[in-house]
Coordinates of C-alpha atoms in Angstrom, one line a residue:
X23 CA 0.0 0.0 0.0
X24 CA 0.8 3.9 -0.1
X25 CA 0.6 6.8 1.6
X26 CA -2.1 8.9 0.2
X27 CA -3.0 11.9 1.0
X28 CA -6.4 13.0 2.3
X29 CA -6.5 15.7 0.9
X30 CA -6.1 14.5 -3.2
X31 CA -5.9 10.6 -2.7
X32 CA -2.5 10.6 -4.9
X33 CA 0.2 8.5 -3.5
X34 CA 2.7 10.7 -1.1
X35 CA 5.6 7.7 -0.6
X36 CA 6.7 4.6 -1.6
X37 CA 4.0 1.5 -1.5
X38 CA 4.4 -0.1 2.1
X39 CA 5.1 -3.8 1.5
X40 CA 2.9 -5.3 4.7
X41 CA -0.4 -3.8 5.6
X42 CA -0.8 -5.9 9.2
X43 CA -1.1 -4.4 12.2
X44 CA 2.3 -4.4 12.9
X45 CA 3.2 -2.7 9.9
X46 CA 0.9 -0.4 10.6
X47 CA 1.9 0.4 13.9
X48 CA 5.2 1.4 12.9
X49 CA 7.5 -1.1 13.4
X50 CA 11.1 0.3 13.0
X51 CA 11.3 -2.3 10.6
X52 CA 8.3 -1.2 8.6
X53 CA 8.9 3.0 8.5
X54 CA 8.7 4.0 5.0
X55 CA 11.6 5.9 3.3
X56 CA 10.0 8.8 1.4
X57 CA 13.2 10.2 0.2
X58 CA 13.1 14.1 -0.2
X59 CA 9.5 15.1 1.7
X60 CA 8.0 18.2 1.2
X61 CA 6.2 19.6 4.6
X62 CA 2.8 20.1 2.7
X63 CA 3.1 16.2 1.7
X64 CA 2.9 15.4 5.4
X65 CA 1.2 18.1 7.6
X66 CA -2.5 18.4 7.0
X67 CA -4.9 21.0 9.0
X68 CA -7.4 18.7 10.4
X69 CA -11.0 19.6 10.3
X70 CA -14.8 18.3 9.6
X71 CA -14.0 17.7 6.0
X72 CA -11.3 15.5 5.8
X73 CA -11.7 13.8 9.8
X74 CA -12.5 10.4 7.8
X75 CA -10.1 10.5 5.3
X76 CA -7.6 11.0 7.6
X77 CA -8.9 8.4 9.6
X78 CA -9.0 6.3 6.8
X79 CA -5.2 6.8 5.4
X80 CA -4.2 5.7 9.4
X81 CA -5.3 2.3 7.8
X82 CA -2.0 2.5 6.1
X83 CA 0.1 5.1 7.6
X84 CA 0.3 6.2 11.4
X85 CA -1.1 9.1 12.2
X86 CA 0.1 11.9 14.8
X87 CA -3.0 13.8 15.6
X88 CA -1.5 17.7 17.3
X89 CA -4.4 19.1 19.1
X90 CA -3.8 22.5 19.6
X91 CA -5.6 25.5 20.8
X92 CA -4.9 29.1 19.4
X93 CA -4.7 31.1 23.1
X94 CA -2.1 27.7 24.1
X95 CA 1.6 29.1 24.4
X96 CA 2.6 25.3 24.6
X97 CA 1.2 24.8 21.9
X98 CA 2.9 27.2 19.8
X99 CA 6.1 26.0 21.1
X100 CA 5.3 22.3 20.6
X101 CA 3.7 22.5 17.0
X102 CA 7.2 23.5 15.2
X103 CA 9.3 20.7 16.8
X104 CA 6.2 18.4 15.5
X105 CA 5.8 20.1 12.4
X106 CA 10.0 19.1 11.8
X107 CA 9.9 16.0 13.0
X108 CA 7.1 15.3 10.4
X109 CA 9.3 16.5 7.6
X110 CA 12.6 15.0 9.1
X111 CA 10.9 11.4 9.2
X112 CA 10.1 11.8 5.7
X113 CA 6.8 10.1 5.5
X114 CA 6.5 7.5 8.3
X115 CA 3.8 9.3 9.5
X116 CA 1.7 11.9 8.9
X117 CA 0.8 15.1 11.2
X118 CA -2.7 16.3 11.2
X119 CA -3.0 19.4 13.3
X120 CA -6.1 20.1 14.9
X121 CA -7.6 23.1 16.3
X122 CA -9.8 22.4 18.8
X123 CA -11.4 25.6 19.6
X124 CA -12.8 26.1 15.8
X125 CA -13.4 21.9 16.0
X126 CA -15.0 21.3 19.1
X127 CA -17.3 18.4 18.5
X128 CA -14.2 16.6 16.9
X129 CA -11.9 17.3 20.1
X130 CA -14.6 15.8 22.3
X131 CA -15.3 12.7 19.9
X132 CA -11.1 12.2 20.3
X133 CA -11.6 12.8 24.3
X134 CA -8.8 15.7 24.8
X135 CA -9.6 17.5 27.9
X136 CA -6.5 19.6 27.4
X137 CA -3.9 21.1 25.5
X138 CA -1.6 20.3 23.9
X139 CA -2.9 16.9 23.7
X140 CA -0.7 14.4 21.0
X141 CA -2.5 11.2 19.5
X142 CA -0.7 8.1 17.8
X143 CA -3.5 6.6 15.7
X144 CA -3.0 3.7 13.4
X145 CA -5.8 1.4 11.7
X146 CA -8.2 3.7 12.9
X147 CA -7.6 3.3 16.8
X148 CA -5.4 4.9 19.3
X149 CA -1.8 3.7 19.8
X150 CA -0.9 6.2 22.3
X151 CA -0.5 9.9 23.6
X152 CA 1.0 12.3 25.3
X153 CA -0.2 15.9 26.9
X154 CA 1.7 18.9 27.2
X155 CA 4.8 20.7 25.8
X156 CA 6.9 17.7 25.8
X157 CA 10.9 18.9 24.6
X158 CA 12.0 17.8 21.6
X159 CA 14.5 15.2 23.2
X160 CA 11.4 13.3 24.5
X161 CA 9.6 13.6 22.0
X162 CA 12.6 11.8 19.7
X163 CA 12.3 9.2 22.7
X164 CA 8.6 8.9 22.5
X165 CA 8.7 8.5 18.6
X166 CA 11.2 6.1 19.1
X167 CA 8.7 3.5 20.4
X168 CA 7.3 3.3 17.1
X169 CA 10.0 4.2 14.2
X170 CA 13.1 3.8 13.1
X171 CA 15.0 7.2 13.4
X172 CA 16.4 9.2 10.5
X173 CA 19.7 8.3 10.0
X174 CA 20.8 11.9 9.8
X175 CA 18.7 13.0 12.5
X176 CA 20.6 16.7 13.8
X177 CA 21.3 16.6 17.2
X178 CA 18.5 17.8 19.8
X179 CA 19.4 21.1 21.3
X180 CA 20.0 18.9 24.3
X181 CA 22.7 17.5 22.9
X182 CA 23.9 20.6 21.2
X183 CA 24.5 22.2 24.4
X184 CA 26.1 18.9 26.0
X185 CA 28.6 18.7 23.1
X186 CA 29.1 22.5 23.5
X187 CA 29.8 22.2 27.5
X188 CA 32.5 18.9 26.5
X189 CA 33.9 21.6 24.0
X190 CA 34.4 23.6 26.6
X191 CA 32.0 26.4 25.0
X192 CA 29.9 27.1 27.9
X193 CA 28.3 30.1 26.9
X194 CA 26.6 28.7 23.7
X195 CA 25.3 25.6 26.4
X196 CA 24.1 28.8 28.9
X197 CA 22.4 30.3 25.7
X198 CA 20.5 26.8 24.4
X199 CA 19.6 26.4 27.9
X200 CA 18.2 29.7 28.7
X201 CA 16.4 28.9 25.1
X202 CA 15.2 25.8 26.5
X203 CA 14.1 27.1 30.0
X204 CA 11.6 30.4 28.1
X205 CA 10.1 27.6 25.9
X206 CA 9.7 24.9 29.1
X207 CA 9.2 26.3 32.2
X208 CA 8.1 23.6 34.0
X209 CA 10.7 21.5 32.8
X210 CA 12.8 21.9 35.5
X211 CA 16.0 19.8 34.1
X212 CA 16.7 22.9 31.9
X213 CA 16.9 24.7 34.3
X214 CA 19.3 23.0 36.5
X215 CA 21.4 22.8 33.1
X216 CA 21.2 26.1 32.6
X217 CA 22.9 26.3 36.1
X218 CA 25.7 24.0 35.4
X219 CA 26.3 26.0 32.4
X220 CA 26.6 28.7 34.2
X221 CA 29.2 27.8 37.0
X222 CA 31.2 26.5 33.6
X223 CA 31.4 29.6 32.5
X224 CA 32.1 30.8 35.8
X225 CA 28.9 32.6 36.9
X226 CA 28.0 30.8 40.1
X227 CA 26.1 33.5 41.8
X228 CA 23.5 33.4 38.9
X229 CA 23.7 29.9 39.1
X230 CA 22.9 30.0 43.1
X231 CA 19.9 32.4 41.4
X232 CA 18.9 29.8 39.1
X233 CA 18.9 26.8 41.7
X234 CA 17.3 29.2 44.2
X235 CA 14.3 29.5 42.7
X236 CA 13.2 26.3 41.8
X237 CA 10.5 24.3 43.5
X238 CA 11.2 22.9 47.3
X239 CA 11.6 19.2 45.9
X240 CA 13.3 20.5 42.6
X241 CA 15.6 22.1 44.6
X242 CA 16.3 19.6 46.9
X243 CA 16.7 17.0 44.7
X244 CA 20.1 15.3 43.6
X245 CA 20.6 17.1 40.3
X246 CA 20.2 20.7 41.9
X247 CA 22.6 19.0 44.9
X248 CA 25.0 18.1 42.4
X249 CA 25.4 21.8 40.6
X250 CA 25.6 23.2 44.1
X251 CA 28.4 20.7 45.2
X252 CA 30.0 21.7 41.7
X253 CA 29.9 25.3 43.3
X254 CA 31.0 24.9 46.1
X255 CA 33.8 22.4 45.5
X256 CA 34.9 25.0 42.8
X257 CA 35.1 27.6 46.0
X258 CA 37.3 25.1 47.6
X259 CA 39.6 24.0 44.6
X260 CA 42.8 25.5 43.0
X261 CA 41.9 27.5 39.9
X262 CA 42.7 25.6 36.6
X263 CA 45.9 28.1 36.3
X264 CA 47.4 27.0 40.1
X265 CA 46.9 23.4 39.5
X266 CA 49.1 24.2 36.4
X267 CA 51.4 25.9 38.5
X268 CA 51.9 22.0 40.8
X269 CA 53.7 20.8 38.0
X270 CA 54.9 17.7 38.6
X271 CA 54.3 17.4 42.6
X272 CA 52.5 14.2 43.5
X273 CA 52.7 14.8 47.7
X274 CA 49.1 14.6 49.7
X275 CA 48.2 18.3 49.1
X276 CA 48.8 18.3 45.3
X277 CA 47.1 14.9 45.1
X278 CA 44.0 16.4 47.1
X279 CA 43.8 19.9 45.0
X280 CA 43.6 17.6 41.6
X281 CA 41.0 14.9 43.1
X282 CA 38.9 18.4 44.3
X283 CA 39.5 20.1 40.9
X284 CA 38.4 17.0 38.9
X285 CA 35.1 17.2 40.7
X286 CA 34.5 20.8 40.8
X287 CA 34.8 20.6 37.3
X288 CA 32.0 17.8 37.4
X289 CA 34.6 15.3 36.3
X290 CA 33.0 13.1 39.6
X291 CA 34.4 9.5 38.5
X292 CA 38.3 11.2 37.5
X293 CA 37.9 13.1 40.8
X294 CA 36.4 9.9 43.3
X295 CA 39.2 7.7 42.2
X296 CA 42.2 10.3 43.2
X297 CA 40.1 10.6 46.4
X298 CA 40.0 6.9 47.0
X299 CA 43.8 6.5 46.3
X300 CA 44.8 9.1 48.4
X301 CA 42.7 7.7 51.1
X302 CA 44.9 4.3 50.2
X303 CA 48.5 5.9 50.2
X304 CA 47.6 8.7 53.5
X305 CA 44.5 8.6 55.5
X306 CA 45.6 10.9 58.1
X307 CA 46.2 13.8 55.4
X308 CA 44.0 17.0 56.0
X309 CA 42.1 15.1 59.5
X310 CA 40.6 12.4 56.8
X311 CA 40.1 15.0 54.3
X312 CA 39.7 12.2 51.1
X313 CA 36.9 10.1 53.0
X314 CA 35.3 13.5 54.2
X315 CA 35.3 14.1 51.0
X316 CA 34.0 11.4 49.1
X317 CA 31.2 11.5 51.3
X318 CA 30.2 14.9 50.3
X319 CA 30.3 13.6 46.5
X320 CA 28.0 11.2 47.5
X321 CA 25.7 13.5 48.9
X322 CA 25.5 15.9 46.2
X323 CA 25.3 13.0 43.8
X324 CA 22.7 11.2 45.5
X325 CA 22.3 7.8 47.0
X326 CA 21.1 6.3 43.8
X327 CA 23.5 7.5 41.4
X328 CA 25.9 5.0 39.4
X329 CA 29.1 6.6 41.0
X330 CA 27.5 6.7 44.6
X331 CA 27.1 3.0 44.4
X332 CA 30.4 1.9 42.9
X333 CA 32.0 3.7 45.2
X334 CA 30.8 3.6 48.2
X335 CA 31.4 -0.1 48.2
X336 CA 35.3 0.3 47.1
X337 CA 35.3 3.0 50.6
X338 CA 33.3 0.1 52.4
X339 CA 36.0 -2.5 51.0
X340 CA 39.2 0.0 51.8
X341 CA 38.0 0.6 55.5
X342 CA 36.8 -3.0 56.2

């Protein structure tokens, strides 16, 4: 089968070689490859005149139903990372966009209660759904249930401003972030990035700001713990121009001013193991100043947290 549109009933893509369920529920193994797609060949206005051809052509090609409200700032910032995604997956699936306010009896046949509301429908039924603003990263995560991702998929902005803070480029992470944080304000992971990014590019008292503001539990939590250690380890630590300036001294103190660089920098696994060997080759150094240490790592990165685990059983094993 092909994709036709609803609109003319010509062909959009490539016939579909199995027309089961499977196949129609978008199988990685089944996503059509469209080639060059046009955004008019895959993003539809939904209305009253083409609700059952649309919900015909799901028969043989998903459907991702954006219900949308005119007065809905999510909305507007969720229906352009859709609207890409449509064109950037070239066909496996078609994005009908429907206004709810000017369709109302159609909304409340489809059951949304809210906006933005997002519908997977294939072979005429519902596959799944999400509501609200969702960032584009999870929204490549979601899709990723279903179909097979372009193989030249661009990065997310996430992991723009990830590769940008390994690059050493903090400000262009800070900028993405502060992007990221206008379009999703209740996604409160931006902002806690936008705080690391900050105390990268050495701005900690905006970061304090930043983290200061967030909700009790968001605050609280081990990701807000973990930019606030970063801060305050980095008060503690040798600037990045004195550890230079150690050269090649490997006594107690210059082994303790790496280990606390290495994790102000956020470089926790790097800085836990200098901490753990210092504890090996002089405990008594600094009053038990490694183990003291370590501890607080653990702290700020939370009980649950790869590192935490690993290595407080290597501290359990060195002491016992």
């Amino acid at each position: 089968m092909s994709i036709i549109d609803p609109r003319t009933g010509e062909a959009l893509t490539a016939p579909i070689e199995s027309d089961d369920a499977a196949s129609a529920q978008a199988s990685p193994e089944s996503a059509p490859t469209g080639g060059d797609v046009r955004r008019e060949d895959v993003i539809i206005d939904l209305d009253a005149s083409n609700i059952q051809q649309v919900l015909e052509a799901s028969m043989q090609v998903p459907v991702l139903l954006d219900c949308w409200a005119p007065w809905c700032e999510p909305c507007k910032n969720l229906m352009p990372v859709l609207e890409k995604l449509a064109v950037e997956y070239a066909g496996a699936f078609l994005l009908a966009k429907l206004d709810v306010e000017a369709n109302p009896e159609i909304s409340g046949q489809l059951g949304v209660r809210s906006v933005p509301d997002v519908k997977l429908v294939s072979q005429g039924g519902l596959v799944d759904s999400f509501q609200g603003a969702l960032p584009e990263k999870e929204i490549r995560e979601w899709l990723g249930r279903y179909f097979q991702a372009p193989a030249d998929a661009p990065p997310s902005p996430e992991e723009q401003a990830e590769e940008s803070l390994k690059a050493g480029d903090a400000a262009t992470a800070r900028e993405i972030y502060q992007t990221l944080t206008s379009q999703y304000p209740e996604h409160y992971a931006y902002q806690v990035s936008l705080a690391n990014a900050l105390v990268a590019e050495g701005r900690s008292d905006e970061a304090h700001s930043v983290l200061d503001n967030l909700p009790p539990e968001e605050r609280d939590a081990a990701p807000a713990r973990g930019v606030r250690a970063s801060i305050t380890f980095g008060e503690q630590a040798l600037s990045h121009d004195e550890i230079a300036a150690l050269g090649e001294r490997d006594d107690s103190e210059a082994q303790f001013q790496r280990a606390l660089r290495h994790v102000a920098d956020g470089d926790y696994e790097t800085g836990l193991e200098a901490l753990l060997a210092l504890m090996k080759s002089d405990r008594a150094y600094g009053d038990d100043a490694a183990r003291k240490t370590l501890l607080q790592v653990f702290d700020a990165l939370g009980a649950d947290h790869p590192l935490t685990v690993a290595y407080r059983r290597k501290l359990f094993a060195l002491l016992y």
